[in-house]
PDB file of C-alpha atoms and ligand atoms in Angstrom:
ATOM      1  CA  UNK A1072     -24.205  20.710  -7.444  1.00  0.00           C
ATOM      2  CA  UNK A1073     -21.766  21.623  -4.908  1.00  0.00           C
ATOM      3  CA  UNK A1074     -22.012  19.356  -1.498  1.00  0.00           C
ATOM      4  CA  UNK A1075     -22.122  21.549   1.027  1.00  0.00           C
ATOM      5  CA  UNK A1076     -22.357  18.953   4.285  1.00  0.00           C
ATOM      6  CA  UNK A1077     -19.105  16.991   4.231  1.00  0.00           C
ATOM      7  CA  UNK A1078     -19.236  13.243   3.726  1.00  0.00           C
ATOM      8  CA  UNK A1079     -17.411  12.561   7.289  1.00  0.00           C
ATOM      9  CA  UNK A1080     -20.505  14.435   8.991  1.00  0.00           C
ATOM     10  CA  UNK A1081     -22.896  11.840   7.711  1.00  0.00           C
ATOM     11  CA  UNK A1082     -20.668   8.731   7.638  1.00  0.00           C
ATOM     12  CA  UNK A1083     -19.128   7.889  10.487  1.00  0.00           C
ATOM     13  CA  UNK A1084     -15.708   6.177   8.585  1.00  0.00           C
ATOM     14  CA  UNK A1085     -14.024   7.071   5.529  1.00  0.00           C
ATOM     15  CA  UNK A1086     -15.440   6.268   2.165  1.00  0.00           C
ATOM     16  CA  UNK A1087     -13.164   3.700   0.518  1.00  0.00           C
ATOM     17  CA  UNK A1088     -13.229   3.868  -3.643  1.00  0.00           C
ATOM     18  CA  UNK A1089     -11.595   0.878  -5.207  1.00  0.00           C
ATOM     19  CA  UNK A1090      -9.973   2.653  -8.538  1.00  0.00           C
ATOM     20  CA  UNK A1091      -9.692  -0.225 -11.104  1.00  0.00           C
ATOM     21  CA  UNK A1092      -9.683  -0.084 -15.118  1.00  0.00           C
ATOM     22  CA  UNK A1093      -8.033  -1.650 -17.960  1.00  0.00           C
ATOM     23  CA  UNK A1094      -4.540  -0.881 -18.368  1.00  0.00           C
ATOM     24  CA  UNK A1095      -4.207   2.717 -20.174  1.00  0.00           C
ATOM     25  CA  UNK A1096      -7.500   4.290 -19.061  1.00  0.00           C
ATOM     26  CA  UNK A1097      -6.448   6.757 -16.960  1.00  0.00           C
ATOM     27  CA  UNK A1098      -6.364   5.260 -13.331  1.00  0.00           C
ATOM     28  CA  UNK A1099      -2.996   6.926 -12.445  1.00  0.00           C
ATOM     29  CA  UNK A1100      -3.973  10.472 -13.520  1.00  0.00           C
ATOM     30  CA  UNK A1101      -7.341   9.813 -11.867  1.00  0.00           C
ATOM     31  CA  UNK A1102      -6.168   9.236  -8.705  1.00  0.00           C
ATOM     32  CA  UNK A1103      -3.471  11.911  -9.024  1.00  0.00           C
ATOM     33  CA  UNK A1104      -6.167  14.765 -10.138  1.00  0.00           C
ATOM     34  CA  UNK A1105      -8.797  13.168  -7.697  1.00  0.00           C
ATOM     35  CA  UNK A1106      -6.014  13.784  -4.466  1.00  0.00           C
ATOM     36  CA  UNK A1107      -4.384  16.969  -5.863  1.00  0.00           C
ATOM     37  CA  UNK A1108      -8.836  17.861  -5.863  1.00  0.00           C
ATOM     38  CA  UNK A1109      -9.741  16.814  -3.011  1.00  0.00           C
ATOM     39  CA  UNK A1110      -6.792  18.092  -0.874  1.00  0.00           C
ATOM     40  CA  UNK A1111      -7.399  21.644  -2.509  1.00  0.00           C
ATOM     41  CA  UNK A1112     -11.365  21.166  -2.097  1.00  0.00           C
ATOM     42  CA  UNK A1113     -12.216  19.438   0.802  1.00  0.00           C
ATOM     43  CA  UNK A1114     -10.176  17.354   3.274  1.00  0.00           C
ATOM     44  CA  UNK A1115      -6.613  15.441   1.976  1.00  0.00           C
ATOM     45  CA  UNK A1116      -7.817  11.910   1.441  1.00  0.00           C
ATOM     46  CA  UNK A1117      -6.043   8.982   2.562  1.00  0.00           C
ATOM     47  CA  UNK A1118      -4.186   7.275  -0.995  1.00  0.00           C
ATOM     48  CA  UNK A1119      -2.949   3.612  -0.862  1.00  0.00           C
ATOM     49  CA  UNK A1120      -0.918   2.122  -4.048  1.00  0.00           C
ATOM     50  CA  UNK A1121      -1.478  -1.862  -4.420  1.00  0.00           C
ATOM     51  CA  UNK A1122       0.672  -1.224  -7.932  1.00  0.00           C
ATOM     52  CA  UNK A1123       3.774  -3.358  -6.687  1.00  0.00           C
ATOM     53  CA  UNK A1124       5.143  -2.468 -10.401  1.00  0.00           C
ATOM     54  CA  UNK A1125       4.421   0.693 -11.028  1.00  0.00           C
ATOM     55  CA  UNK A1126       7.728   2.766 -11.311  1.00  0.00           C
ATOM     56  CA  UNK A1127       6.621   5.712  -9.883  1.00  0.00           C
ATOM     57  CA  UNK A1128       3.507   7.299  -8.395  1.00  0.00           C
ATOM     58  CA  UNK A1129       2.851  10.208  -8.938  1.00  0.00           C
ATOM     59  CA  UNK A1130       0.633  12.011  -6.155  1.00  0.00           C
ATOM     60  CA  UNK A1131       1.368  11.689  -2.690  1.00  0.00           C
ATOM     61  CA  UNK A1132       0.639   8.451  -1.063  1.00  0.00           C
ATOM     62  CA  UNK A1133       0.090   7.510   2.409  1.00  0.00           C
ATOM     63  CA  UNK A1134       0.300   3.337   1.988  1.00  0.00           C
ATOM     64  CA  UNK A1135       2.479   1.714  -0.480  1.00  0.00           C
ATOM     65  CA  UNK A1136       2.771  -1.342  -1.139  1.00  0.00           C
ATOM     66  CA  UNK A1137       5.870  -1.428  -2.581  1.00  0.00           C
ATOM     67  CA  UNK A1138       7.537  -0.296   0.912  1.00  0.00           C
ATOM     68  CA  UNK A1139       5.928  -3.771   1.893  1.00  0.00           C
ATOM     69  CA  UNK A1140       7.041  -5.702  -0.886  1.00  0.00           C
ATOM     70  CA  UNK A1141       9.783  -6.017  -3.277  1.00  0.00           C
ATOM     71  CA  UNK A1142       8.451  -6.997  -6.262  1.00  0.00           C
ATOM     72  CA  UNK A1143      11.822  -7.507  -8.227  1.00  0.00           C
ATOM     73  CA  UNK A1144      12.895  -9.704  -5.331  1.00  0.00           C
ATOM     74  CA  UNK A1145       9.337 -12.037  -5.211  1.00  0.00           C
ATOM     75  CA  UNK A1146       9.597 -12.621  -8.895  1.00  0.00           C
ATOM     76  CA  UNK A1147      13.534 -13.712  -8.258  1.00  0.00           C
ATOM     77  CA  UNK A1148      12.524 -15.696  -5.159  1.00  0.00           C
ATOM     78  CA  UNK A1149       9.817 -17.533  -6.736  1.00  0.00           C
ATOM     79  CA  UNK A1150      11.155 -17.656  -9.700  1.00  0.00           C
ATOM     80  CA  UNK A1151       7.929 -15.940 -11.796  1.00  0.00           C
ATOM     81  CA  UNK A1152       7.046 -13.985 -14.491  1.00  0.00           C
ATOM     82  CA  UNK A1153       6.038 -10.020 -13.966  1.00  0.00           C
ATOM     83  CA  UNK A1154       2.533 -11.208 -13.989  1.00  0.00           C
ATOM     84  CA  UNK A1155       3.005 -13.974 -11.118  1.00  0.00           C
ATOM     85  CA  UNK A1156       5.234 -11.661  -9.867  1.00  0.00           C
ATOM     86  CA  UNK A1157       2.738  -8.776  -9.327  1.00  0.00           C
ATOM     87  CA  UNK A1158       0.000 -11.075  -7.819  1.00  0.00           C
ATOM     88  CA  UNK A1159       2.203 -12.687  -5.314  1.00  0.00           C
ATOM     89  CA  UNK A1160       3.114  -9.299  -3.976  1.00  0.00           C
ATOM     90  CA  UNK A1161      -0.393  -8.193  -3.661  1.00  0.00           C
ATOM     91  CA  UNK A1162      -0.937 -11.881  -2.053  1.00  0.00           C
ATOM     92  CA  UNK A1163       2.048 -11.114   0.298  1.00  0.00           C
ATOM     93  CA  UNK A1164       0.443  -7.556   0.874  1.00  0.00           C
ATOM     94  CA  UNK A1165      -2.969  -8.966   1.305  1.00  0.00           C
ATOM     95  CA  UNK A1166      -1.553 -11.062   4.669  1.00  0.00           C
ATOM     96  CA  UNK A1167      -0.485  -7.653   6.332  1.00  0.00           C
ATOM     97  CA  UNK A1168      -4.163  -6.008   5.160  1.00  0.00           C
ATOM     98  CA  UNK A1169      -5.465  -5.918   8.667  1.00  0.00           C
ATOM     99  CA  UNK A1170      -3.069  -3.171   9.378  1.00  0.00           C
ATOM    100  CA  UNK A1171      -3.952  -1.117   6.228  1.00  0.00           C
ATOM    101  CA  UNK A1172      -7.328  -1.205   8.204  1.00  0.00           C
ATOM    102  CA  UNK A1173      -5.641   0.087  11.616  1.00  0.00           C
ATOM    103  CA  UNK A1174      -4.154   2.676   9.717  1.00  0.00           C
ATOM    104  CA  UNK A1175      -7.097   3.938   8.096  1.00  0.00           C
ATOM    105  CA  UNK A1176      -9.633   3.609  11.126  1.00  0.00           C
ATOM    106  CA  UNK A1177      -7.247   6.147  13.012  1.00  0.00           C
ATOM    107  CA  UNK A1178      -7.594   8.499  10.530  1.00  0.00           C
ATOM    108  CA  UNK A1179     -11.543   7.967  10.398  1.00  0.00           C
ATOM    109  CA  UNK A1180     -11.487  11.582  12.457  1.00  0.00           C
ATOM    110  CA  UNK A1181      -9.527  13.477  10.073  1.00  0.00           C
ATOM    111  CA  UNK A1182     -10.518  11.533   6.634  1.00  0.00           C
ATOM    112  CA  UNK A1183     -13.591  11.512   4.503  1.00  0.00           C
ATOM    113  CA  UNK A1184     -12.507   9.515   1.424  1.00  0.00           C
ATOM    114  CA  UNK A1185      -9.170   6.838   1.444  1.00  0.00           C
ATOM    115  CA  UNK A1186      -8.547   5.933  -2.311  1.00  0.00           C
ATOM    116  CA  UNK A1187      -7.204   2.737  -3.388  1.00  0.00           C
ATOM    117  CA  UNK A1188      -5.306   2.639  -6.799  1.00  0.00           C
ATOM    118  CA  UNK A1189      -4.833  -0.792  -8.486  1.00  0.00           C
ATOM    119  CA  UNK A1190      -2.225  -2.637 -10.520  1.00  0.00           C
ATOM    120  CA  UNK A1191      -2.101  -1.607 -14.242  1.00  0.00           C
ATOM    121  CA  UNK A1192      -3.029  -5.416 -14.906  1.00  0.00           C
ATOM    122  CA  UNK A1193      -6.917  -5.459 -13.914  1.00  0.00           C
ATOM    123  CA  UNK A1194      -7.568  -8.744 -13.428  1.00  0.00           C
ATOM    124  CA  UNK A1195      -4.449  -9.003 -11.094  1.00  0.00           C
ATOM    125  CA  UNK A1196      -7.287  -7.556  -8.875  1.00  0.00           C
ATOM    126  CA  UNK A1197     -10.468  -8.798  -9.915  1.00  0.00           C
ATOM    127  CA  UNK A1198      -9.635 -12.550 -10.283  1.00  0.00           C
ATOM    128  CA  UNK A1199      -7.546 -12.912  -7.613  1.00  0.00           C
ATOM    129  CA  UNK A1200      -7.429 -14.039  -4.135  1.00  0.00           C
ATOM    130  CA  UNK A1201      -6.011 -10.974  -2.844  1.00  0.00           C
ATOM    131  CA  UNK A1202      -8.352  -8.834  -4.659  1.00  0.00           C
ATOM    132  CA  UNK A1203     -10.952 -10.370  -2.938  1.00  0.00           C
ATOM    133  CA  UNK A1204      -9.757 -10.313   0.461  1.00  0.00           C
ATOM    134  CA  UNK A1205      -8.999  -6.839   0.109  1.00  0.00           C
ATOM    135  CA  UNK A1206     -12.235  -5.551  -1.340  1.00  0.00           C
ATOM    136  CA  UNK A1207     -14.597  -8.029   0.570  1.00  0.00           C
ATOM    137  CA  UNK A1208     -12.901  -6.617   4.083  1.00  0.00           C
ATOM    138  CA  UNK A1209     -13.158  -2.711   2.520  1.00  0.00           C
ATOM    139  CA  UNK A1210     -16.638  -3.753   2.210  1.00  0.00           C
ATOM    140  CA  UNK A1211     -17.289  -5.235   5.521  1.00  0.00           C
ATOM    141  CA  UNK A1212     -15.739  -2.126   7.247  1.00  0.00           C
ATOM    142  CA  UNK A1213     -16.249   1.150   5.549  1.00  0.00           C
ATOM    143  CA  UNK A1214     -18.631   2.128   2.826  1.00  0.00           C
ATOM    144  CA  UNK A1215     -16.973   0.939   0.002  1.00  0.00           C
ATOM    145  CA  UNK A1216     -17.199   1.974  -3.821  1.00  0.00           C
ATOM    146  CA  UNK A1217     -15.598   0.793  -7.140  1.00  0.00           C
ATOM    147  CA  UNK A1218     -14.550   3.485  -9.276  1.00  0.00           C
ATOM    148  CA  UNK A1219     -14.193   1.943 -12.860  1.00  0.00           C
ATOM    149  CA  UNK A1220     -12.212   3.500 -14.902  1.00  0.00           C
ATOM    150  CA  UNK A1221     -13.239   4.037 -18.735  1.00  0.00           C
ATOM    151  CA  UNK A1222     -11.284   5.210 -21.706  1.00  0.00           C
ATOM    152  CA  UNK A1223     -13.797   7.260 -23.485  1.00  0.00           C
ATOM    153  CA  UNK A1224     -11.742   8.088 -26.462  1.00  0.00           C
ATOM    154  CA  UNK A1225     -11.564   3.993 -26.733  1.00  0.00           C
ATOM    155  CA  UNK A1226     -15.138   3.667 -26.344  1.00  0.00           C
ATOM    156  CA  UNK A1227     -16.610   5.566 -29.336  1.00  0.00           C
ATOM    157  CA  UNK A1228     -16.141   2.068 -31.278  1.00  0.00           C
ATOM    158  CA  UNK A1229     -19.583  -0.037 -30.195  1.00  0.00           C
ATOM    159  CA  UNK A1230     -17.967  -2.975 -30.008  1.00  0.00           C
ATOM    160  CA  UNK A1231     -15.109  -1.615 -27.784  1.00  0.00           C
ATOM    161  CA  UNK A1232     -17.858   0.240 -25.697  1.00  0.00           C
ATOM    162  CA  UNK A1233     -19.260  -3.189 -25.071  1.00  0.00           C
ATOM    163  CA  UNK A1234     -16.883  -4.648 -24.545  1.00  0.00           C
ATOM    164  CA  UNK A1235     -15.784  -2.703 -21.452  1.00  0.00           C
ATOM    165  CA  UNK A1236     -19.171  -2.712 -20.353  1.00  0.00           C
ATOM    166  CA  UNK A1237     -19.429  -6.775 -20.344  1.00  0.00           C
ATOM    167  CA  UNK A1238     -15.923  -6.552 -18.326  1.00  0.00           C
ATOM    168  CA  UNK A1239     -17.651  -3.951 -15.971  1.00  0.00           C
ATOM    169  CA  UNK A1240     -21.012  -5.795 -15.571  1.00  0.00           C
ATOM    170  CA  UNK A1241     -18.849  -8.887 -14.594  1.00  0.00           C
ATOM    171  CA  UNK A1242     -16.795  -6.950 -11.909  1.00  0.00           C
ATOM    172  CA  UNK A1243     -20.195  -5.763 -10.741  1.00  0.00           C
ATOM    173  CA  UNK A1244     -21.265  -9.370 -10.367  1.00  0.00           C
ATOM    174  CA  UNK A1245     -18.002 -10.394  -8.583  1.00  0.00           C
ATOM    175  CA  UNK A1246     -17.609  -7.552  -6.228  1.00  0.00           C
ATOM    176  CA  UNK A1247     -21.353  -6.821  -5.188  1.00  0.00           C
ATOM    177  CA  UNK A1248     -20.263  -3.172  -4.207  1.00  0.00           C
ATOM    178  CA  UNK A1249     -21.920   0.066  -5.090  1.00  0.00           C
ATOM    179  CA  UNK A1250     -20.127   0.843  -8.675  1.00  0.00           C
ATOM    180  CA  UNK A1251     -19.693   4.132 -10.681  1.00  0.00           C
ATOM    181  CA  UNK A1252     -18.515   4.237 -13.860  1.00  0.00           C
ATOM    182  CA  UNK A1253     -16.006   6.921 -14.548  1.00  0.00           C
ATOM    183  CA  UNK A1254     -15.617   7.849 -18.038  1.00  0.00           C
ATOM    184  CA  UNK A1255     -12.003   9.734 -18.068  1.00  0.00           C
ATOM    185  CA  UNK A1256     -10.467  12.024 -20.607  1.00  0.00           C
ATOM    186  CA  UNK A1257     -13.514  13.845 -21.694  1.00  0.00           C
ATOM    187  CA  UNK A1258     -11.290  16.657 -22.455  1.00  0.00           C
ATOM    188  CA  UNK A1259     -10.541  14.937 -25.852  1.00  0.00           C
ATOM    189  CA  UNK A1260     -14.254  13.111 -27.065  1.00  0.00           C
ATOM    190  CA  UNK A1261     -17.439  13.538 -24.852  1.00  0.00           C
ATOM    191  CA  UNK A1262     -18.930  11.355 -23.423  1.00  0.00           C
ATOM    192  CA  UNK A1263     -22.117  12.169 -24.258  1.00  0.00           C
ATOM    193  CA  UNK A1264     -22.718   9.259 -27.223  1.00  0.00           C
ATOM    194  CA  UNK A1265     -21.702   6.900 -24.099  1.00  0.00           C
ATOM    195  CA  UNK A1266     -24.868   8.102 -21.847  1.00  0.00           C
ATOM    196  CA  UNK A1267     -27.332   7.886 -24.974  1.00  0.00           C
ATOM    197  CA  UNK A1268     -26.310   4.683 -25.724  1.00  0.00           C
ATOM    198  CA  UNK A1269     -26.711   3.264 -22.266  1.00  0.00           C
ATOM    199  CA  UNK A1270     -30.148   5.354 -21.664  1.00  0.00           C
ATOM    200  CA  UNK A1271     -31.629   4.308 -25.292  1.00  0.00           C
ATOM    201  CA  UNK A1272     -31.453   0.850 -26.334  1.00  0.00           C
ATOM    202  CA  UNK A1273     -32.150   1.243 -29.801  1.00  0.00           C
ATOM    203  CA  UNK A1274     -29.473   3.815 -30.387  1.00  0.00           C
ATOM    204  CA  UNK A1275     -27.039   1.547 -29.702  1.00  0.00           C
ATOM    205  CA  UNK A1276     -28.464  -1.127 -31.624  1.00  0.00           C
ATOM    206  CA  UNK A1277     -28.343   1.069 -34.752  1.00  0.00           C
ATOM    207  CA  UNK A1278     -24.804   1.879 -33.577  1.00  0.00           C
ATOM    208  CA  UNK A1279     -24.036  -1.207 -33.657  1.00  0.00           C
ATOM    209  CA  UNK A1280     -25.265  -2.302 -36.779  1.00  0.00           C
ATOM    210  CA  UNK A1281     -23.336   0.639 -38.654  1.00  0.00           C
ATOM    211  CA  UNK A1282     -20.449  -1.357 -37.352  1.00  0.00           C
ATOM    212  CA  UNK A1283     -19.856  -4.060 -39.789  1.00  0.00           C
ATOM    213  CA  UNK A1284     -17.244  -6.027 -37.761  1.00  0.00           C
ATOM    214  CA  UNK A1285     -20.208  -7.437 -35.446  1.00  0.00           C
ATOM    215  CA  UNK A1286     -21.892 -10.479 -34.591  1.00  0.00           C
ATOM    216  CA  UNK A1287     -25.619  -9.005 -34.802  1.00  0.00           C
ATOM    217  CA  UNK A1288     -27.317 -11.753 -32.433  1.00  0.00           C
ATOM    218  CA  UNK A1289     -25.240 -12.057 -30.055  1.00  0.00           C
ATOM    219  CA  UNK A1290     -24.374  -8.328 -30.065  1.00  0.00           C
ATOM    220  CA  UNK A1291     -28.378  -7.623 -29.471  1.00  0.00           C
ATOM    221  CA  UNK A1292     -28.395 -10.127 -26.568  1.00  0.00           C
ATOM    222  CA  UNK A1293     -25.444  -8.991 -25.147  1.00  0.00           C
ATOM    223  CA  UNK A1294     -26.847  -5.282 -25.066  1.00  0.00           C
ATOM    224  CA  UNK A1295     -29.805  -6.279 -23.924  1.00  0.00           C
ATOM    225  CA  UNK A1296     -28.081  -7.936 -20.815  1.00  0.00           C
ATOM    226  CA  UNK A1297     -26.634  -4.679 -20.412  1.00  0.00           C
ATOM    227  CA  UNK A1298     -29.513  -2.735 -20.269  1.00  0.00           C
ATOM    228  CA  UNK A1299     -30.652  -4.788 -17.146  1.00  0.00           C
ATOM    229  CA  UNK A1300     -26.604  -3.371 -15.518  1.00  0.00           C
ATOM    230  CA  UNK A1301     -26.503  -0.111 -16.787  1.00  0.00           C
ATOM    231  CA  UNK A1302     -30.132   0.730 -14.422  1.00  0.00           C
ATOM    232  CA  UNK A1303     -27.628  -0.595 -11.524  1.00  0.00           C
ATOM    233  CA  UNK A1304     -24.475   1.693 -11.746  1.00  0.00           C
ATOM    234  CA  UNK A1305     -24.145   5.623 -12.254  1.00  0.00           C
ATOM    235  CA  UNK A1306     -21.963   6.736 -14.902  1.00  0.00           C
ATOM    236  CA  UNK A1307     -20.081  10.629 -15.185  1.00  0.00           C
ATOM    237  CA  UNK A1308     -17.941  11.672 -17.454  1.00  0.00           C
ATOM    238  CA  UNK A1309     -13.996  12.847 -15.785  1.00  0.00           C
ATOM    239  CA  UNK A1310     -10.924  14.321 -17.000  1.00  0.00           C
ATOM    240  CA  UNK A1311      -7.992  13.434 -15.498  1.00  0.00           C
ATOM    241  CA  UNK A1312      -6.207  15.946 -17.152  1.00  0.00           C
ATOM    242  CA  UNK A1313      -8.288  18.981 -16.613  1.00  0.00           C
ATOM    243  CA  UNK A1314     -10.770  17.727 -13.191  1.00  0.00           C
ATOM    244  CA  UNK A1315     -13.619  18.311 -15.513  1.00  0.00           C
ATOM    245  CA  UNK A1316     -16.386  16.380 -13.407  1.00  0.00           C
ATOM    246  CA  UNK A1317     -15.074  16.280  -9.958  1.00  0.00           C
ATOM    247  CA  UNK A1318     -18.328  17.739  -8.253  1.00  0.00           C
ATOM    248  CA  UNK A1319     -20.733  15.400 -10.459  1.00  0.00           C
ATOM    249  CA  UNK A1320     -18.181  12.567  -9.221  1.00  0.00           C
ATOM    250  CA  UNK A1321     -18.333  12.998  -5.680  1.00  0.00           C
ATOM    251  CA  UNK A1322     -22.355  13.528  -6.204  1.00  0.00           C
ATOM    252  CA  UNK A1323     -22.147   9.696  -7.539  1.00  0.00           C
ATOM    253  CA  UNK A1324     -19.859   9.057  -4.592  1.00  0.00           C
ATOM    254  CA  UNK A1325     -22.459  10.411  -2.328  1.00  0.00           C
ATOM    255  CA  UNK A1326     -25.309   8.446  -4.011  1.00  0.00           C
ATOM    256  CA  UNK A1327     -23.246   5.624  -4.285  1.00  0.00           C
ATOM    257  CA  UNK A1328     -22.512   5.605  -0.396  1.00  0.00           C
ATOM    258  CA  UNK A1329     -26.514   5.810   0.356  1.00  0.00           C
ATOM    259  CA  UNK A1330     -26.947   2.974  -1.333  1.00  0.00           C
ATOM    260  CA  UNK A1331     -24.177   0.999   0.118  1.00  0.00           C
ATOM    261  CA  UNK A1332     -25.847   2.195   3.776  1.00  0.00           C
ATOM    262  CA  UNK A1333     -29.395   0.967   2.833  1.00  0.00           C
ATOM    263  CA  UNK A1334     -28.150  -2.494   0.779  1.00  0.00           C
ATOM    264  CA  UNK A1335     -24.771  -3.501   2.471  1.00  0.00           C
TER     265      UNK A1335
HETATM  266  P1  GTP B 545      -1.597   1.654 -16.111  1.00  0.00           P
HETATM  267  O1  GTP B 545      -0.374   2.328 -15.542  1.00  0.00           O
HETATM  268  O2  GTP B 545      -1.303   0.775 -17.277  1.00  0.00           O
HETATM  269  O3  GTP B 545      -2.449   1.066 -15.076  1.00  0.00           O
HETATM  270  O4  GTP B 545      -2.423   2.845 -16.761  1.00  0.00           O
HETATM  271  P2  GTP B 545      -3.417   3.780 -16.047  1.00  0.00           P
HETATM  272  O5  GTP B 545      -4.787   3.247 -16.199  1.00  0.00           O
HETATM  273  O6  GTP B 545      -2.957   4.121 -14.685  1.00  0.00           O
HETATM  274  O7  GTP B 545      -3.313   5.042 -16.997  1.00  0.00           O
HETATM  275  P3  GTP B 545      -2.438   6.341 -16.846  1.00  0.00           P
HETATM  276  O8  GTP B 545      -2.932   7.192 -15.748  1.00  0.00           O
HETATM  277  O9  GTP B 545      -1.009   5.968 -16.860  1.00  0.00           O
HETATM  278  O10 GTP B 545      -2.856   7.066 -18.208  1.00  0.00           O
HETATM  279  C1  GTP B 545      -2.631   6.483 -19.461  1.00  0.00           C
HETATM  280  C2  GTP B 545      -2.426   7.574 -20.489  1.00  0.00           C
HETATM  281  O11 GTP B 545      -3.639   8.316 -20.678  1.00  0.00           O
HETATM  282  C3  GTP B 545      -1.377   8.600 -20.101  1.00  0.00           C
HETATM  283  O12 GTP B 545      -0.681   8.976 -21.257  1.00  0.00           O
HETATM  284  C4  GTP B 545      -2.195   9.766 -19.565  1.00  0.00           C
HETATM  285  O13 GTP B 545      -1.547  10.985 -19.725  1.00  0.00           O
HETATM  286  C5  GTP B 545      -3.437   9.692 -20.429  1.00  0.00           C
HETATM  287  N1  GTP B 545      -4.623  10.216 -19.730  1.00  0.00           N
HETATM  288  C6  GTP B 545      -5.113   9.812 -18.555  1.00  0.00           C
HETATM  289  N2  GTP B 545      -6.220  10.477 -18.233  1.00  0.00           N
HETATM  290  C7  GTP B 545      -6.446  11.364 -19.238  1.00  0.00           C
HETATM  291  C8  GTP B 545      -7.453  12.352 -19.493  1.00  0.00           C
HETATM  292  O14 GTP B 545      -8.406  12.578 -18.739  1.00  0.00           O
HETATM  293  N3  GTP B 545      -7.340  13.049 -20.663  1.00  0.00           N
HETATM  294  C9  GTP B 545      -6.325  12.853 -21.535  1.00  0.00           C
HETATM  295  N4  GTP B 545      -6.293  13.584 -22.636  1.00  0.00           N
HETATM  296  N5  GTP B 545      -5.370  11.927 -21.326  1.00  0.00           N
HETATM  297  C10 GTP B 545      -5.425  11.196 -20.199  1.00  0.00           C
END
């Protein structure tokens, strides 16, 4: 359904949405159809790129991190590797974070939702100092809400589903912020399979067990682990391509936010 009362009416600061995902699922286009979306729909959001690698971004963006550090230049200086190299530019970045957070409280007047993409290398974020930092302050501040990032088409293998799921669960864990689960590029398979499986147990289970290439114990204890996560996070299915799912998405958003108001 369409939300009528803008976000900004009943939250005081911008929503903040962490975009993360394993490399290739679509964060990129995401974030590019979510702004091109949102500045058409509603009010332009407020985009900051912690890629220090990427080569090019391809929506407009308001912080980048790359006009804060060189990446080319930290590898050289510290003589690292790309992936050192990326997470001692977000480290670097992370230092100067308190005036992302300037930035983005001036705009609370004019700003309902400020969209964070990551680096293309997830667990540059998730296991790393910097990460932390940056989504533990996010959290502390504004209403705060990590968009993962699924590649559906990937997915429709069980074991690949879970997989992704296990990876997601253990963000969830780290993080302790209100998560959606964005399952991108619907325009190719549905997603539909994805929501059965996580509503019905035993559909997955038989899914699973079509798939030869399992371990079936563990896979049944895993799932069952899952079950417990899946009642904790709201999944909708996106396409970054075509916006398929925008309004369901920023009804998650919204339910997502509620939630971070009532447990944060
Ligand atoms: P990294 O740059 O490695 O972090 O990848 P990313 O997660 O940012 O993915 P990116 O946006 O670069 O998309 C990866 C590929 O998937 C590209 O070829 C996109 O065109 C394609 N893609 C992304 N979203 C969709 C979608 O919704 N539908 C379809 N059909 N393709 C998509």
């Amino acid at each position: 359904a369409e939300i009528d009362q803008p976000l900004l009416e009943r939250h005081k600061k911008p929503v903040c949405l962490i975009v993360l995902g394993m490399a290739g699922s679509g964060k990129t286009t995401f974030v590019q159809q979510l702004t091109g979306l949102l500045h058409m729909k509603k009010k332009a959001p407020y985009v900051i790129n912690l890629d220090p690698a990427c080569r090019e971004v391809p929506y407009p963006v308001n912080i980048d991190i790359r006009d804060t550090v060189n990446y080319k230049e930290v590898m050289k200086q510290y003589s690292l590797g790309p992936n050192g190299g990326i997470v001692t530019s977000l480290n670097l970045f992370a230092t100067k974070f308190d005036q992302v957070i300037k930035l983005i409280e001036k705009k609370s007047e004019n700003t309902e939702i400020a969209i964070f993409d990551t680096p293309g290398q997830i667990e540059v974020f998730t296991w790393s100092a910097s990460g932390s930092i940056i989504s533990e302050t996010l959290g502390a501040l504004f209403p705060t809400v990590v968009v993962y990032v699924i590649d559906t088409v990937r997915s429709v293998s069980p074991v690949t589903f879970m997989s992704n799921m296990l990876y997601a669960c253990s963000i969830l864990y780290k993080l302790r912020l209100p998560f959606i689960i964005v399952m991108n590029k619907i325009d190719v398979v549905s997603h539909k399979f994805a929501l059965e499986w996580m509503k019905d147990f035993e559909m997955f289970e038989e899914a699973v067990e079509r798939d030869k290439s399992h371990h079936a114990n563990l896979s049944r204890s895993l799932s069952l682990t899952l079950d417990e996560f899946y009642k904790d996070i709201t999944t909708v299915g996106f396409s970054a391509v075509t916006g398929e799912g925008f309004e369901e998405f920023l009804a998650a958003v919204d339910a997502a936010v509620v939630e971070y108001e009532t447990e944060y």
